[in-house]
mmCIF file of C-alpha atoms in Angstrom:
data_model
loop_
_atom_site.group_PDB
_atom_site.id
_atom_site.type_symbol
_atom_site.label_atom_id
_atom_site.label_comp_id
_atom_site.label_asym_id
_atom_site.label_seq_id
_atom_site.Cartn_x
_atom_site.Cartn_y
_atom_site.Cartn_z
ATOM 1 C CA ARG H 3 -90.934 29.085 113.119
ATOM 2 C CA PRO H 4 -92.738 30.690 116.073
ATOM 3 C CA LEU H 5 -95.658 28.774 117.602
ATOM 4 C CA ILE H 6 -96.762 31.497 119.780
ATOM 5 C CA GLY H 7 -96.886 35.293 119.519
ATOM 6 C CA ASP H 8 -93.856 37.416 120.349
ATOM 7 C CA GLN H 9 -95.792 39.468 122.784
ATOM 8 C CA GLN H 10 -96.650 36.381 124.897
ATOM 9 C CA VAL H 11 -92.984 35.278 124.943
ATOM 10 C CA MET H 12 -91.811 38.737 125.916
ATOM 11 C CA LEU H 13 -93.920 38.652 129.014
ATOM 12 C CA LEU H 14 -91.890 35.731 130.354
ATOM 13 C CA SER H 15 -88.372 35.697 131.634
ATOM 14 C CA GLU H 16 -86.047 33.253 129.931
ATOM 15 C CA LYS H 17 -86.157 30.981 132.989
ATOM 16 C CA GLU H 18 -89.957 31.085 133.035
ATOM 17 C CA SER H 19 -90.072 30.471 129.274
ATOM 18 C CA ARG H 20 -87.842 27.429 129.491
ATOM 19 C CA ALA H 21 -89.790 25.944 132.447
ATOM 20 C CA LEU H 22 -93.168 26.665 130.754
ATOM 21 C CA LEU H 23 -91.945 25.061 127.484
ATOM 22 C CA GLU H 24 -90.621 22.045 129.262
ATOM 23 C CA ALA H 25 -93.888 21.630 131.214
ATOM 24 C CA CYS H 26 -95.849 21.930 128.014
ATOM 25 C CA LEU H 27 -93.757 19.456 126.103
ATOM 26 C CA ALA H 28 -94.063 16.923 128.896
ATOM 27 C CA GLU H 29 -97.811 17.040 128.337
ATOM 28 C CA LEU H 30 -97.601 16.277 124.566
ATOM 29 C CA SER H 31 -98.242 12.897 123.151
ATOM 30 C CA VAL H 32 -95.438 10.818 121.725
ATOM 31 C CA LYS H 33 -96.233 11.739 118.181
ATOM 32 C CA GLU H 34 -96.445 15.474 119.072
ATOM 33 C CA LYS H 35 -93.129 15.372 120.864
ATOM 34 C CA LEU H 36 -91.591 13.669 117.804
ATOM 35 C CA PHE H 37 -93.136 16.294 115.521
ATOM 36 C CA VAL H 38 -91.499 19.016 117.647
ATOM 37 C CA ARG H 39 -88.118 17.415 117.517
ATOM 38 C CA LEU H 40 -88.281 16.751 113.760
ATOM 39 C CA TYR H 41 -89.639 20.113 112.716
ATOM 40 C CA TYR H 42 -88.062 22.455 115.193
ATOM 41 C CA ASP H 43 -84.804 20.775 116.159
ATOM 42 C CA ASP H 44 -83.965 18.926 112.956
ATOM 43 C CA GLY H 45 -85.633 21.269 110.466
ATOM 44 C CA PHE H 46 -87.575 18.604 108.530
ATOM 45 C CA GLU H 47 -90.245 19.662 106.094
ATOM 46 C CA MET H 48 -93.868 18.550 106.678
ATOM 47 C CA ALA H 49 -93.852 16.153 103.814
ATOM 48 C CA ARG H 50 -90.766 14.320 105.137
ATOM 49 C CA ILE H 51 -92.235 14.264 108.643
ATOM 50 C CA GLY H 52 -95.480 12.802 107.178
ATOM 51 C CA LYS H 53 -93.406 9.958 105.671
ATOM 52 C CA LEU H 54 -91.550 9.314 108.867
ATOM 53 C CA LEU H 55 -94.708 9.270 110.884
ATOM 54 C CA ARG H 56 -96.635 7.337 108.216
ATOM 55 C CA MET H 57 -99.271 9.966 107.949
ATOM 56 C CA SER H 58 -100.555 12.559 105.420
ATOM 57 C CA GLU H 59 -98.960 16.021 105.266
ATOM 58 C CA SER H 60 -102.247 17.492 106.287
ATOM 59 C CA GLY H 61 -102.118 15.251 109.397
ATOM 60 C CA VAL H 62 -98.693 16.699 110.218
ATOM 61 C CA TYR H 63 -100.109 20.268 109.886
ATOM 62 C CA ALA H 64 -102.916 19.181 112.326
ATOM 63 C CA ILE H 65 -100.248 18.132 114.831
ATOM 64 C CA LYS H 66 -98.561 21.415 114.414
ATOM 65 C CA SER H 67 -101.794 23.264 115.084
ATOM 66 C CA ARG H 68 -102.450 21.138 118.201
ATOM 67 C CA VAL H 69 -99.051 21.786 119.563
ATOM 68 C CA ALA H 70 -99.376 25.525 118.966
ATOM 69 C CA GLU H 71 -102.768 25.641 120.578
ATOM 70 C CA LYS H 72 -101.508 23.771 123.656
ATOM 71 C CA LEU H 73 -98.648 26.211 124.028
ATOM 72 C CA ARG H 74 -100.958 29.189 123.594
ATOM 73 C CA GLU H 75 -103.374 27.789 126.216
ATOM 74 C CA LYS H 76 -100.572 27.139 128.729
ATOM 75 C CA ILE H 77 -99.143 30.620 128.297
ATOM 76 C CA GLY H 78 -102.621 32.199 128.495
ATOM 77 C CA LYS H 79 -103.269 30.407 131.822
ATOM 78 C CA ARG H 80 -99.941 31.607 133.071
ATOM 79 C CA GLY H 81 -100.725 35.109 132.147
ATOM 80 C CA ALA H 82 -104.073 35.048 133.851
ATOM 81 C CA THR H 83 -102.532 33.924 137.144
ATOM 82 C CA ALA H 84 -99.506 36.317 137.045
#
């Protein structure tokens, strides 16, 4: 369930990747953080997450897209400064 491209991840060391991910996750909204936990850590399906968050399944997909875009932006900024 990758959110970002493999090439971007390969450019970072494991320590850098972990620090970058933690920094990005800290900037997410409460709902986005909960989505990440339910989808990536707990393996819940979008429909189930929608029920838990009391929102439509399409709304959950929108959260996933926002989270992915935030990760891509943060990694892109890191690459531009490296």
